[in-house]
């Protein structure tokens, strides 16, 4: 990952695992992060870890299986940041995410839950 300073990443599944690792690494590299997860405690921990790097951190409780809520949050984040660069998906309906984050993009197969 190069050149993330001053950029913005919206990361779902940020409360633990790969989503948390990605969020912290991007924050370390100067990227602002908009974090979401269904796990409030894990989300708060990730936000605290990211905040240590002095970047803007926002959090939102979100179950990505709720397509209507995901669409609404994607629109709000898109308006607030004007750019959504990165998406980490775990236990999600990938096609719904793709419609929310990248209208017109070609659908990909659902993500397999490895947990």
N, CA, C and O of each residue as an XYZ file, in Angstrom:
460
protein
N       0.840     -1.185      0.000
C       0.000      0.000      0.000
C       0.880      1.241      0.000
O       1.690      1.435      0.906
N       0.721      2.069     -1.004
C       1.494      3.303     -1.096
C       0.552      4.475     -1.316
O      -0.531      4.319     -1.880
N       0.970      5.636     -0.872
C       0.256      6.857     -1.195
C      -1.108      7.022     -0.560
O      -2.022      7.520     -1.217
N      -1.285      6.626      0.689
C      -2.586      6.753      1.321
C      -2.717      7.999      2.200
O      -3.812      8.290      2.682
N      -1.643      8.727      2.417
C      -1.693      9.921      3.243
C      -2.670     10.925      2.652
O      -2.591     11.270      1.472
N      -3.597     11.393      3.495
C      -4.580     12.369      3.046
C      -5.764     11.778      2.307
O      -6.650     12.524      1.891
N      -5.812     10.472      2.128
C      -6.930      9.798      1.469
C      -7.948      9.363      2.513
O      -7.736      9.535      3.713
N      -9.051      8.802      2.047
C     -10.109      8.318      2.928
C     -10.448      6.877      2.575
O     -10.565      6.534      1.398
N     -10.605      6.037      3.587
C     -11.039      4.657      3.375
C     -12.252      4.374      4.241
O     -12.251      4.672      5.435
N     -13.287      3.801      3.644
C     -14.448      3.311      4.390
C     -14.257      1.811      4.531
O     -14.125      1.101      3.534
N     -14.243      1.327      5.772
C     -13.938     -0.080      6.024
C     -15.055     -0.705      6.846
O     -15.312     -0.297      7.979
N     -15.717     -1.704      6.259
C     -16.697     -2.480      7.008
C     -15.972     -3.648      7.660
O     -14.910     -4.065      7.198
N     -16.552     -4.173      8.739
C     -15.894     -5.267      9.452
C     -14.657     -4.800     10.193
O     -13.727     -5.578     10.402
N     -14.637     -3.527     10.595
C     -13.449     -2.929     11.196
C     -13.268     -3.259     12.679
O     -12.270     -2.856     13.278
N     -14.205     -3.977     13.274
C     -14.119     -4.262     14.703
C     -13.127     -5.336     15.080
O     -12.764     -5.458     16.250
N     -12.676     -6.127     14.103
C     -11.737     -7.204     14.417
C     -11.085     -7.728     13.141
O     -11.451     -7.344     12.030
N     -10.123     -8.601     13.328
C      -9.521     -9.337     12.223
C      -8.895     -8.469     11.143
O      -8.236     -7.469     11.427
N      -9.117     -8.877      9.888
C      -8.518     -8.182      8.749
C      -9.013     -6.742      8.640
O      -8.242     -5.852      8.280
N     -10.283     -6.501      8.944
C     -10.811     -5.142      8.880
C     -10.105     -4.221      9.858
O      -9.768     -3.086      9.520
N      -9.881     -4.710     11.069
C      -9.162     -3.917     12.075
C      -7.716     -3.676     11.637
O      -7.217     -2.552     11.705
N      -7.051     -4.738     11.188
C      -5.660     -4.601     10.747
C      -5.526     -3.599      9.609
O      -4.610     -2.776      9.599
N      -6.438     -3.675      8.656
C      -6.419     -2.754      7.524
C      -6.628     -1.317      8.002
O      -5.915     -0.410      7.573
N      -7.589     -1.112      8.873
C      -7.880      0.232      9.376
C      -6.674      0.835     10.087
O      -6.314      1.986      9.838
N      -6.051      0.064     10.969
C      -4.911      0.571     11.738
C      -3.726      0.866     10.809
O      -3.051      1.883     10.965
N      -3.480     -0.015      9.853
C      -2.358      0.205      8.931
C      -2.594      1.443      8.065
O      -1.672      2.228      7.844
N      -3.804      1.618      7.584
C      -4.098      2.810      6.770
C      -3.976      4.079      7.601
O      -3.443      5.082      7.126
N      -4.466      4.044      8.839
C      -4.333      5.206      9.723
C      -2.855      5.516      9.977
O      -2.449      6.678      9.980
N      -2.066      4.477     10.187
C      -0.623      4.663     10.397
C       0.017      5.357      9.197
O       0.975      6.116      9.347
N      -0.512      5.094      8.020
C       0.021      5.695      6.794
C      -0.631      7.036      6.461
O      -0.411      7.590      5.384
N      -1.449      7.562      7.408
C      -2.009      8.891      7.227
C      -3.368      8.954      6.558
O      -3.827     10.036      6.190
N      -4.006      7.832      6.398
C      -5.317      7.772      5.746
C      -6.426      8.001      6.775
O      -6.407      7.408      7.853
N      -7.387      8.858      6.443
C      -8.566      9.010      7.284
C      -9.413      7.762      7.132
O      -9.487      7.191      6.044
N     -10.065      7.325      8.231
C     -10.834      6.089      8.158
C     -12.254      6.278      8.670
O     -12.479      6.869      9.726
N     -13.208      5.762      7.898
C     -14.617      5.696      8.284
C     -14.895      4.227      8.562
O     -14.969      3.416      7.639
N     -15.049      3.888      9.835
C     -15.114      2.497     10.268
C     -16.537      2.080     10.590
O     -17.326      2.874     11.102
N     -16.864      0.819     10.284
C     -18.165      0.281     10.675
C     -18.032     -1.191     11.031
O     -17.157     -1.899     10.533
N     -18.932     -1.631     11.915
C     -18.985     -3.026     12.344
C     -20.253     -3.207     13.180
O     -20.851     -2.227     13.624
N     -20.658     -4.447     13.391
C     -21.783     -4.729     14.275
C     -21.332     -4.826     15.723
O     -22.156     -4.748     16.635
N     -20.038     -4.993     15.944
C     -19.467     -5.148     17.275
C     -19.013     -3.780     17.794
O     -17.949     -3.286     17.421
N     -19.839     -3.176     18.662
C     -19.528     -1.842     19.179
C     -18.211     -1.794     19.961
O     -17.449     -0.836     19.832
N     -17.946     -2.809     20.759
C     -16.730     -2.829     21.578
C     -15.497     -2.933     20.689
O     -14.535     -2.184     20.861
N     -15.527     -3.856     19.746
C     -14.405     -3.997     18.818
C     -14.211     -2.747     17.978
O     -13.080     -2.336     17.719
N     -15.305     -2.146     17.555
C     -15.244     -0.926     16.746
C     -14.591      0.207     17.530
O     -13.767      0.947     16.991
N     -14.958      0.340     18.795
C     -14.355      1.381     19.643
C     -12.856      1.148     19.819
O     -12.071      2.097     19.813
N     -12.463     -0.116     19.974
C     -11.046     -0.437     20.109
C     -10.253     -0.096     18.851
O      -9.140      0.426     18.922
N     -10.844     -0.400     17.708
C     -10.177     -0.069     16.443
C     -10.078      1.440     16.271
O      -9.043      1.953     15.846
N     -11.141      2.143     16.598
C     -11.132      3.603     16.484
C     -10.043      4.205     17.375
O      -9.333      5.121     16.960
N      -9.917      3.692     18.591
C      -8.877      4.190     19.500
C      -7.482      3.924     18.938
O      -6.606      4.786     19.006
N      -7.280      2.736     18.385
C      -5.972      2.396     17.813
C      -5.655      3.305     16.624
O      -4.509      3.720     16.455
N      -6.650      3.615     15.805
C      -6.434      4.479     14.638
C      -6.189      5.922     15.053
O      -5.385      6.619     14.435
N      -6.872      6.368     16.086
C      -6.766      7.758     16.539
C      -5.364      8.113     17.002
O      -4.976      9.281     16.966
N      -4.605      7.126     17.433
C      -3.229      7.378     17.887
C      -2.353      7.979     16.787
O      -1.315      8.575     17.073
N      -2.772      7.822     15.536
C      -1.975      8.323     14.417
C      -2.390      9.722     13.965
O      -1.878     10.234     12.970
N      -3.320     10.338     14.700
C      -3.690     11.721     14.422
C      -4.531     11.926     13.170
O      -4.580     13.034     12.636
N      -5.189     10.882     12.697
C      -6.045     11.014     11.517
C      -7.507     11.131     11.947
O      -7.866     10.771     13.068
N      -8.326     11.628     11.063
C      -9.761     11.709     11.322
C     -10.348     10.302     11.285
O     -10.147      9.561     10.323
N     -11.079      9.939     12.349
C     -11.687      8.615     12.467
C     -13.170      8.799     12.764
O     -13.536      9.510     13.700
N     -14.014      8.168     11.977
C     -15.448      8.162     12.254
C     -15.902      6.713     12.383
O     -15.334      5.819     11.755
N     -16.925      6.487     13.197
C     -17.431      5.131     13.389
C     -18.941      5.102     13.196
O     -19.640      6.092     13.408
N     -19.411      3.942     12.789
C     -20.847      3.735     12.585
C     -21.148      2.262     12.830
O     -20.519      1.389     12.232
N     -22.116      1.984     13.713
C     -22.545      0.596     13.892
C     -23.310      0.202     12.638
O     -24.228      0.905     12.216
N     -22.930     -0.925     12.044
C     -23.539     -1.328     10.781
C     -23.480     -2.828     10.601
O     -22.432     -3.451     10.769
N     -24.620     -3.400     10.256
C     -24.702     -4.794      9.828
C     -24.810     -4.751      8.312
O     -25.839     -4.333      7.781
N     -23.779     -5.171      7.615
C     -23.766     -5.049      6.157
C     -24.794     -5.944      5.475
O     -25.036     -5.800      4.277
N     -25.398     -6.860      6.216
C     -26.468     -7.675      5.649
C     -27.753     -6.858      5.484
O     -28.658     -7.280      4.765
N     -27.844     -5.696      6.139
C     -28.998     -4.805      6.019
C     -28.756     -3.869      4.827
O     -28.172     -2.796      4.978
N     -29.205     -4.284      3.663
C     -28.901     -3.569      2.417
C     -29.410     -2.124      2.432
O     -28.719     -1.228      1.946
N     -30.598     -1.883      2.978
C     -31.131     -0.508      2.985
C     -30.264      0.408      3.839
O     -29.949      1.527      3.433
N     -29.883     -0.060      5.007
C     -29.026      0.755      5.885
C     -27.643      0.957      5.254
O     -27.075      2.047      5.328
N     -27.119     -0.076      4.647
C     -25.830      0.032      3.980
C     -25.881      1.064      2.859
O     -24.966      1.877      2.724
N     -26.924      1.039      2.067
C     -27.083      2.028      0.994
C     -27.115      3.444      1.557
O     -26.474      4.349      1.024
N     -27.864      3.625      2.638
C     -27.990      4.954      3.247
C     -26.635      5.439      3.775
O     -26.253      6.587      3.549
N     -25.924      4.573      4.469
C     -24.620      4.957      5.017
C     -23.618      5.227      3.904
O     -22.812      6.151      4.008
N     -23.662      4.435      2.846
C     -22.753      4.665      1.713
C     -23.006      6.043      1.100
O     -22.057      6.734      0.731
N     -24.261      6.449      0.988
C     -24.572      7.782      0.448
C     -24.068      8.880      1.387
O     -23.502      9.874      0.932
N     -24.269      8.704      2.685
C     -23.811      9.701      3.665
C     -22.288      9.816      3.629
O     -21.749     10.922      3.599
N     -21.598      8.683      3.632
C     -20.140      8.715      3.579
C     -19.648      9.304      2.268
O     -18.688     10.074      2.249
N     -20.298      8.946      1.186
C     -19.912      9.494     -0.114
C     -20.033     11.002     -0.143
O     -19.179     11.688     -0.706
N     -21.090     11.523      0.461
C     -21.283     12.976      0.508
C     -20.272     13.631      1.448
O     -19.746     14.702      1.147
N     -20.001     12.991      2.579
C     -19.090     13.577      3.563
C     -17.639     13.556      3.097
O     -16.901     14.518      3.308
N     -17.238     12.477      2.473
C     -15.830     12.325      2.099
C     -15.571     12.503      0.610
O     -14.439     12.773      0.208
N     -16.591     12.359     -0.199
C     -16.496     12.485     -1.648
C     -15.627     11.415     -2.301
O     -15.304     11.516     -3.485
N     -15.250     10.402     -1.545
C     -14.456      9.322     -2.119
C     -14.484      8.120     -1.186
O     -14.189      8.246      0.003
N     -14.836      6.964     -1.715
C     -14.747      5.714     -0.971
C     -13.734      4.841     -1.693
O     -13.975      4.406     -2.819
N     -12.610      4.583     -1.056
C     -11.525      3.887     -1.740
C     -11.478      2.392     -1.455
O     -11.256      1.601     -2.371
N     -11.681      1.992     -0.210
C     -11.407      0.617      0.192
C     -12.596      0.063      0.958
O     -13.259      0.760      1.726
N     -12.836     -1.213      0.718
C     -13.958     -1.861      1.391
C     -13.469     -3.225      1.857
O     -12.920     -3.994      1.067
N     -13.665     -3.525      3.127
C     -13.368     -4.866      3.640
C     -14.699     -5.491      4.001
O     -15.485     -4.902      4.743
N     -14.954     -6.676      3.481
C     -16.251     -7.318      3.676
C     -16.068     -8.650      4.375
O     -15.224     -9.463      3.996
N     -16.862     -8.854      5.388
C     -16.877    -10.137      6.072
C     -18.324    -10.466      6.382
O     -19.051     -9.628      6.916
N     -18.746    -11.668      6.056
C     -20.128    -12.098      6.279
C     -21.116    -11.119      5.640
O     -22.031    -10.631      6.303
N     -20.933    -10.848      4.397
C     -21.774     -9.851      3.738
C     -22.307    -10.358      2.420
O     -21.810    -11.330      1.851
N     -23.321     -9.679      1.956
C     -23.835     -9.920      0.611
C     -23.066     -9.009     -0.330
O     -23.385     -7.826     -0.451
N     -22.086     -9.537     -0.979
C     -21.170     -8.741     -1.795
C     -21.896     -7.968     -2.877
O     -21.546     -6.818     -3.144
N     -22.880     -8.554     -3.496
C     -23.574     -7.858     -4.577
C     -24.259     -6.591     -4.063
O     -24.234     -5.556     -4.728
N     -24.875     -6.673     -2.871
C     -25.506     -5.482     -2.301
C     -24.464     -4.411     -1.998
O     -24.703     -3.225     -2.225
N     -23.322     -4.825     -1.490
C     -22.246     -3.878     -1.197
C     -21.768     -3.207     -2.465
O     -21.535     -1.998     -2.494
N     -21.626     -3.991     -3.503
C     -21.110     -3.429     -4.741
C     -22.073     -2.386     -5.303
O     -21.644     -1.344     -5.798
N     -23.362     -2.666     -5.226
C     -24.342     -1.682     -5.709
C     -24.255     -0.402     -4.889
O     -24.400      0.692     -5.434
N     -24.015     -0.529     -3.564
C     -23.957      0.643     -2.693
C     -22.683      1.435     -2.897
O     -22.716      2.665     -2.952
N     -21.559      0.743     -3.011
C     -20.269      1.413     -3.066
C     -19.797      1.745     -4.476
O     -19.061      2.711     -4.676
N     -20.215      0.954     -5.446
C     -19.709      1.151     -6.807
C     -20.825      0.894     -7.817
O     -20.813     -0.121     -8.514
N     -21.788      1.811     -7.898
C     -22.887      1.608     -8.832
C     -22.365      1.341    -10.239
O     -21.464      2.029    -10.718
N     -22.937      0.341    -10.890
C     -22.549      0.013    -12.244
C     -21.380     -0.954    -12.333
O     -21.025     -1.402    -13.424
N     -20.775     -1.281    -11.187
C     -19.651     -2.223    -11.207
C     -20.157     -3.636    -11.466
O     -21.310     -3.956    -11.174
N     -19.303     -4.462    -12.007
C     -19.661     -5.845    -12.284
C     -19.717     -6.640    -10.981
O     -18.766     -6.587    -10.201
N     -20.800     -7.375    -10.720
C     -20.909     -8.143     -9.468
C     -19.818     -9.200     -9.353
O     -19.343     -9.743    -10.351
N     -19.434     -9.476     -8.108
C     -18.469    -10.532     -7.828
C     -19.175    -11.594     -7.016
O     -20.227    -11.326     -6.435
N     -18.619    -12.803     -6.962
C     -19.261    -13.847     -6.161
C     -19.246    -13.477     -4.688
O     -18.376    -12.721     -4.257
N     -20.190    -13.994     -3.906
C     -20.224    -13.694     -2.467
C     -18.922    -14.078     -1.790
O     -18.258    -15.039     -2.181
N     -18.565    -13.306     -0.762
C     -17.360    -13.567      0.009
C     -17.607    -14.772      0.912
O     -18.640    -14.840      1.578
N     -16.684    -15.711      0.942
C     -16.803    -16.873      1.815
C     -16.335    -16.496      3.209
O     -15.281    -15.882      3.373
N     -17.117    -16.862      4.210
C     -16.762    -16.573      5.593
C     -15.725    -17.592      6.059
O     -16.022    -18.783      6.156
N     -14.531    -17.135      6.343
C     -13.459    -18.023      6.758
C     -13.314    -18.111      8.265
O     -12.470    -18.855      8.765
N     -14.128    -17.359      8.996
C     -14.010    -17.346     10.461
C     -14.577    -18.611     11.069
O     -14.560    -18.770     12.289
